[in-house]
């Protein structure tokens, strides 16, 4: 990827309050046959973020619309309520860090639009379980 065109927001599709690391996701994605973690950034419950792939490395998070080659992916840990339903489980710390990452990426690559995974044409998923395009439109 020369320059990303979008920032794509994902959730890890894991239960509220359960923390996982980029290393955990790396193991899950390798188990699915990916070379390594498919996302570029992982935002943990306490708001710390961890690196996955390098920004300009092709991702493995959304084949539709060639988004793996066109976007930088931020994944927050969560996306399911404790009883396993789709839910926006972002902690205040995660919300703050996602905004910081978006601003940092825009500083690097220009004013990239933000999309949620579910906003990409052809995707039939709830991920990231909130309206990312709307929430970050006026950052
Ligand atoms: Zn997703």
CSV table of N, CA and C and ligand atoms in Angstrom, one decimal, residues 10-11 117 127, ligand 1:
chain,number,residue,atom,x,y,z
A,10,UNK,N,-12.6,-1.9,13.5
A,10,UNK,CA,-13.1,-3.3,13.8
A,10,UNK,C,-13.3,-3.5,15.3
A,11,UNK,N,-14.0,-4.5,15.7
A,11,UNK,CA,-14.0,-5.0,17.1
A,11,UNK,C,-13.4,-6.4,17.0
A,117,UNK,N,-16.2,-1.5,9.8
A,117,UNK,CA,-16.2,-2.7,9.0
A,117,UNK,C,-17.5,-2.9,8.3
A,127,UNK,N,-19.8,-5.7,13.1
A,127,UNK,CA,-18.5,-5.1,13.4
A,127,UNK,C,-18.5,-3.7,12.9
B,1,LIG,ZN1,-14.4,-6.3,11.7
